[in-house]
Amino acid sequence: QVQLVESGGGVVQPGRSLRLSCEASGFSFSDYAMHWVRQAPGKGLEWVAVISFDGRHKYDADSVQGRFTVSRDNSKNTLFLQMNNLRAEDTALYYCVRDWGEGGIDFSFDSWGQGALVTVSS
Amino acid sequence: MLTQPHSVSESPGKTVTISCTGSSGSIASNFVQWYQQRPGSAPTIVIYEDNQRPSGVPDRFSGSIDSSSNSASLTISGLKTEDEAEYYCQSYDSTNQGVFGTGTRVTVL
């Protein structure tokens, strides 16, 4: 079955950087677009970024543009989120999410990891 | 932006309908999905492409689109205590950015 396991979360000071990883298994990782979605404590869901199956196409939310970069290594079945210049408002549980559509970006999310907690605080 | 009611509540066996209203553009332009999130758990998809149910989701869950009101709806019939959760609608916009609704808390009385 599909498994998505995030890692790399932690406590970081404002202005610093952090990189999240998501190790995928149970499916052909290189055939699917992948997303990051976050959820601040006690708040709703916020879409963060998507990368196409081959890494050629990337889109991200206005709130993280210029600070966060999504990437992937299909040889290692791993998705990344490089987060720079972190702010207090980036504090959230970050989910790694598989796109429903095989070979495209459907913007529907059929499998979710359990999340990695990022806390930005001085 | 997708706006949902903050909460809805109903008794077991009854029906609830959650609305999801788009503020800009036509909600019918891109497919709408619905997710269920129980406390302490990751979301799971219950409706995709406006009105399709993934395998394993009971047919008590149904989705629809109303272009006249620029809204999507999730209907849960035969309400069960296990349906108590937060529900989010979701789509994407013309700039290829995903967007979630504000979320609706469903309480089974």
mmCIF file of N, CA, C and O in Angstrom, chain A residues 37 39 43-47 50 59-63 65 95 100 105-114, chain B residues 31 33 35 37 40-45 48-49 54-55 88 90-92 95-102:
data_model
loop_
_atom_site.group_PDB
_atom_site.id
_atom_site.type_symbol
_atom_site.label_atom_id
_atom_site.label_comp_id
_atom_site.label_asym_id
_atom_site.label_seq_id
_atom_site.Cartn_x
_atom_site.Cartn_y
_atom_site.Cartn_z
ATOM 1 N N VAL A 37 1.250 20.023 1.767
ATOM 2 C CA VAL A 37 0.102 20.713 2.357
ATOM 3 C C VAL A 37 0.425 20.903 3.836
ATOM 4 O O VAL A 37 0.953 20.003 4.475
ATOM 5 N N GLN A 39 -0.731 22.505 7.901
ATOM 6 C CA GLN A 39 -1.839 22.810 8.803
ATOM 7 C C GLN A 39 -1.282 23.396 10.080
ATOM 8 O O GLN A 39 -0.621 22.694 10.855
ATOM 9 N N LYS A 43 -5.768 24.999 13.104
ATOM 10 C CA LYS A 43 -6.275 25.724 11.931
ATOM 11 C C LYS A 43 -6.599 24.773 10.788
ATOM 12 O O LYS A 43 -6.477 23.554 10.912
ATOM 13 N N GLY A 44 -6.993 25.357 9.656
ATOM 14 C CA GLY A 44 -7.367 24.569 8.497
ATOM 15 C C GLY A 44 -6.176 24.177 7.636
ATOM 16 O O GLY A 44 -5.021 24.451 7.958
ATOM 17 N N LEU A 45 -6.491 23.523 6.522
ATOM 18 C CA LEU A 45 -5.470 23.052 5.603
ATOM 19 C C LEU A 45 -5.052 24.165 4.648
ATOM 20 O O LEU A 45 -5.885 24.955 4.206
ATOM 21 N N GLU A 46 -3.765 24.200 4.329
ATOM 22 C CA GLU A 46 -3.239 25.175 3.374
ATOM 23 C C GLU A 46 -2.319 24.455 2.392
ATOM 24 O O GLU A 46 -1.332 23.843 2.793
ATOM 25 N N TRP A 47 -2.633 24.553 1.126
ATOM 26 C CA TRP A 47 -1.773 23.981 0.087
ATOM 27 C C TRP A 47 -0.492 24.806 -0.004
ATOM 28 O O TRP A 47 -0.540 26.042 0.059
ATOM 29 N N VAL A 50 3.494 22.054 -5.338
ATOM 30 C CA VAL A 50 3.376 20.814 -6.106
ATOM 31 C C VAL A 50 4.561 20.719 -7.064
ATOM 32 O O VAL A 50 5.098 21.727 -7.520
ATOM 33 N N TYR A 59 4.774 24.519 -8.859
ATOM 34 C CA TYR A 59 3.930 25.663 -8.522
ATOM 35 C C TYR A 59 3.882 25.751 -7.011
ATOM 36 O O TYR A 59 3.918 24.737 -6.327
ATOM 37 N N ASP A 60 3.802 26.988 -6.498
ATOM 38 C CA ASP A 60 3.717 27.123 -5.045
ATOM 39 C C ASP A 60 2.779 28.263 -4.660
ATOM 40 O O ASP A 60 2.394 29.094 -5.482
ATOM 41 N N ALA A 61 2.420 28.273 -3.403
ATOM 42 C CA ALA A 61 1.486 29.261 -2.870
ATOM 43 C C ALA A 61 2.146 30.628 -2.752
ATOM 44 O O ALA A 61 3.357 30.724 -2.527
ATOM 45 N N ASP A 62 1.350 31.654 -2.881
ATOM 46 C CA ASP A 62 1.867 33.022 -2.752
ATOM 47 C C ASP A 62 2.580 33.221 -1.413
ATOM 48 O O ASP A 62 3.582 33.943 -1.326
ATOM 49 N N SER A 63 2.084 32.567 -0.371
ATOM 50 C CA SER A 63 2.607 32.763 0.987
ATOM 51 C C SER A 63 4.030 32.235 1.158
ATOM 52 O O SER A 63 4.711 32.603 2.112
ATOM 53 N N GLN A 65 6.175 31.785 -1.804
ATOM 54 C CA GLN A 65 6.970 32.043 -3.013
ATOM 55 C C GLN A 65 8.234 32.811 -2.689
ATOM 56 O O GLN A 65 8.220 33.776 -1.930
ATOM 57 N N TYR A 95 2.344 18.090 5.566
ATOM 58 C CA TYR A 95 1.993 16.794 5.004
ATOM 59 C C TYR A 95 2.582 16.634 3.604
ATOM 60 O O TYR A 95 2.502 17.547 2.773
ATOM 61 N N TRP A 100 -3.652 12.560 -7.248
ATOM 62 C CA TRP A 100 -4.477 11.450 -7.737
ATOM 63 C C TRP A 100 -4.077 11.019 -9.133
ATOM 64 O O TRP A 100 -4.049 9.830 -9.444
ATOM 65 N N ILE A 105 -0.891 16.570 -13.236
ATOM 66 C CA ILE A 105 -1.194 17.241 -11.964
ATOM 67 C C ILE A 105 -2.691 17.471 -11.939
ATOM 68 O O ILE A 105 -3.216 18.304 -12.687
ATOM 69 N N ASP A 106 -3.389 16.725 -11.095
ATOM 70 C CA ASP A 106 -4.844 16.817 -11.004
ATOM 71 C C ASP A 106 -5.308 17.714 -9.858
ATOM 72 O O ASP A 106 -6.481 18.069 -9.797
ATOM 73 N N PHE A 107 -4.396 18.046 -8.969
ATOM 74 C CA PHE A 107 -4.779 18.822 -7.786
ATOM 75 C C PHE A 107 -5.896 18.124 -7.006
ATOM 76 O O PHE A 107 -6.824 18.780 -6.511
ATOM 77 N N SER A 108 -5.822 16.817 -6.897
ATOM 78 C CA SER A 108 -6.641 16.081 -5.950
ATOM 79 C C SER A 108 -5.688 15.147 -5.211
ATOM 80 O O SER A 108 -4.737 14.630 -5.798
ATOM 81 N N PHE A 109 -5.942 14.957 -3.937
ATOM 82 C CA PHE A 109 -4.941 14.369 -3.049
ATOM 83 C C PHE A 109 -5.431 13.042 -2.492
ATOM 84 O O PHE A 109 -6.281 13.021 -1.604
ATOM 85 N N ASP A 110 -4.876 11.948 -2.994
ATOM 86 C CA ASP A 110 -5.449 10.660 -2.622
ATOM 87 C C ASP A 110 -4.710 9.934 -1.516
ATOM 88 O O ASP A 110 -5.241 8.995 -0.942
ATOM 89 N N SER A 111 -3.474 10.310 -1.214
ATOM 90 C CA SER A 111 -2.736 9.658 -0.138
ATOM 91 C C SER A 111 -1.917 10.696 0.612
ATOM 92 O O SER A 111 -1.250 11.528 -0.014
ATOM 93 N N TRP A 112 -1.974 10.608 1.950
ATOM 94 C CA TRP A 112 -1.323 11.586 2.805
ATOM 95 C C TRP A 112 -0.375 10.881 3.766
ATOM 96 O O TRP A 112 -0.672 9.793 4.251
ATOM 97 N N GLY A 113 0.762 11.541 4.056
ATOM 98 C CA GLY A 113 1.607 11.072 5.134
ATOM 99 C C GLY A 113 1.024 11.499 6.473
ATOM 100 O O GLY A 113 -0.070 12.080 6.522
ATOM 101 N N GLN A 114 1.745 11.224 7.542
ATOM 102 C CA GLN A 114 1.284 11.604 8.879
ATOM 103 C C GLN A 114 1.773 12.984 9.293
ATOM 104 O O GLN A 114 1.333 13.516 10.310
ATOM 105 N N PHE B 31 -12.355 20.848 -11.024
ATOM 106 C CA PHE B 31 -12.995 19.869 -10.160
ATOM 107 C C PHE B 31 -12.834 20.227 -8.685
ATOM 108 O O PHE B 31 -11.828 20.814 -8.272
ATOM 109 N N GLN B 33 -12.891 18.628 -4.764
ATOM 110 C CA GLN B 33 -12.731 17.423 -3.944
ATOM 111 C C GLN B 33 -13.195 17.748 -2.512
ATOM 112 O O GLN B 33 -13.263 18.921 -2.117
ATOM 113 N N TYR B 35 -12.569 16.343 1.637
ATOM 114 C CA TYR B 35 -11.740 15.551 2.531
ATOM 115 C C TYR B 35 -12.355 15.523 3.915
ATOM 116 O O TYR B 35 -12.923 16.515 4.375
ATOM 117 N N GLN B 37 -11.337 14.880 7.932
ATOM 118 C CA GLN B 37 -10.225 14.827 8.858
ATOM 119 C C GLN B 37 -10.737 14.626 10.274
ATOM 120 O O GLN B 37 -11.379 15.518 10.843
ATOM 121 N N GLY B 40 -6.557 14.382 15.184
ATOM 122 C CA GLY B 40 -5.297 13.669 15.326
ATOM 123 C C GLY B 40 -4.885 12.846 14.135
ATOM 124 O O GLY B 40 -3.865 12.147 14.197
ATOM 125 N N SER B 41 -5.655 12.911 13.050
ATOM 126 C CA SER B 41 -5.352 12.105 11.865
ATOM 127 C C SER B 41 -5.171 12.972 10.632
ATOM 128 O O SER B 41 -5.634 14.108 10.585
ATOM 129 N N ALA B 42 -4.495 12.400 9.634
ATOM 130 C CA ALA B 42 -4.372 13.079 8.357
ATOM 131 C C ALA B 42 -5.710 13.038 7.617
ATOM 132 O O ALA B 42 -6.528 12.152 7.861
ATOM 133 N N PRO B 43 -5.946 13.985 6.743
ATOM 134 C CA PRO B 43 -7.190 13.960 5.952
ATOM 135 C C PRO B 43 -7.252 12.743 5.033
ATOM 136 O O PRO B 43 -6.218 12.192 4.633
ATOM 137 N N THR B 44 -8.482 12.368 4.687
ATOM 138 C CA THR B 44 -8.705 11.339 3.671
ATOM 139 C C THR B 44 -9.733 11.868 2.681
ATOM 140 O O THR B 44 -10.657 12.593 3.068
ATOM 141 N N ILE B 45 -9.599 11.488 1.447
ATOM 142 C CA ILE B 45 -10.488 11.976 0.407
ATOM 143 C C ILE B 45 -11.796 11.203 0.436
ATOM 144 O O ILE B 45 -11.796 9.965 0.564
ATOM 145 N N TYR B 48 -14.071 13.007 -5.117
ATOM 146 C CA TYR B 48 -13.172 13.625 -6.081
ATOM 147 C C TYR B 48 -13.936 13.952 -7.354
ATOM 148 O O TYR B 48 -15.023 13.406 -7.596
ATOM 149 N N GLU B 49 -13.412 14.853 -8.130
ATOM 150 C CA GLU B 49 -14.028 15.274 -9.396
ATOM 151 C C GLU B 49 -15.503 15.593 -9.208
ATOM 152 O O GLU B 49 -16.365 15.066 -9.925
ATOM 153 N N PRO B 54 -14.322 7.603 -4.005
ATOM 154 C CA PRO B 54 -13.256 6.596 -4.056
ATOM 155 C C PRO B 54 -13.777 5.264 -3.523
ATOM 156 O O PRO B 54 -14.737 5.231 -2.741
ATOM 157 N N SER B 55 -13.133 4.209 -3.934
ATOM 158 C CA SER B 55 -13.522 2.901 -3.408
ATOM 159 C C SER B 55 -13.333 2.893 -1.902
ATOM 160 O O SER B 55 -12.348 3.437 -1.375
ATOM 161 N N TYR B 88 -13.299 19.408 4.515
ATOM 162 C CA TYR B 88 -12.746 20.490 3.707
ATOM 163 C C TYR B 88 -13.059 20.262 2.231
ATOM 164 O O TYR B 88 -12.849 19.154 1.719
ATOM 165 N N GLN B 90 -11.950 21.443 -1.685
ATOM 166 C CA GLN B 90 -10.638 21.799 -2.257
ATOM 167 C C GLN B 90 -10.727 21.853 -3.762
ATOM 168 O O GLN B 90 -11.429 21.046 -4.387
ATOM 169 N N SER B 91 -10.030 22.785 -4.352
ATOM 170 C CA SER B 91 -9.905 22.857 -5.801
ATOM 171 C C SER B 91 -8.581 23.551 -6.129
ATOM 172 O O SER B 91 -7.667 23.556 -5.289
ATOM 173 N N TYR B 92 -8.475 24.123 -7.297
ATOM 174 C CA TYR B 92 -7.287 24.900 -7.633
ATOM 175 C C TYR B 92 -7.699 26.050 -8.533
ATOM 176 O O TYR B 92 -8.786 26.039 -9.120
ATOM 177 N N THR B 95 -4.042 30.058 -11.592
ATOM 178 C CA THR B 95 -2.582 30.185 -11.541
ATOM 179 C C THR B 95 -1.927 28.887 -11.070
ATOM 180 O O THR B 95 -0.760 28.879 -10.684
ATOM 181 N N ASN B 96 -2.699 27.810 -11.090
ATOM 182 C CA ASN B 96 -2.202 26.503 -10.649
ATOM 183 C C ASN B 96 -1.750 26.518 -9.195
ATOM 184 O O ASN B 96 -0.682 25.991 -8.847
ATOM 185 N N GLN B 97 -2.576 27.131 -8.365
ATOM 186 C CA GLN B 97 -2.365 27.057 -6.928
ATOM 187 C C GLN B 97 -3.546 26.312 -6.317
ATOM 188 O O GLN B 97 -4.713 26.617 -6.616
ATOM 189 N N GLY B 98 -3.242 25.364 -5.480
ATOM 190 C CA GLY B 98 -4.310 24.650 -4.793
ATOM 191 C C GLY B 98 -4.997 25.562 -3.788
ATOM 192 O O GLY B 98 -4.389 26.502 -3.277
ATOM 193 N N VAL B 99 -6.252 25.265 -3.531
ATOM 194 C CA VAL B 99 -6.992 26.064 -2.554
ATOM 195 C C VAL B 99 -7.928 25.153 -1.773
ATOM 196 O O VAL B 99 -8.613 24.285 -2.341
ATOM 197 N N PHE B 100 -7.946 25.328 -0.465
ATOM 198 C CA PHE B 100 -8.843 24.583 0.415
ATOM 199 C C PHE B 100 -9.942 25.502 0.928
ATOM 200 O O PHE B 100 -9.746 26.715 1.079
ATOM 201 N N GLY B 101 -11.062 24.910 1.231
ATOM 202 C CA GLY B 101 -12.111 25.636 1.915
ATOM 203 C C GLY B 101 -11.741 25.871 3.371
ATOM 204 O O GLY B 101 -10.751 25.338 3.877
ATOM 205 N N THR B 102 -12.555 26.659 4.047
ATOM 206 C CA THR B 102 -12.270 27.062 5.424
ATOM 207 C C THR B 102 -12.540 25.961 6.435
ATOM 208 O O THR B 102 -12.108 26.072 7.582
#
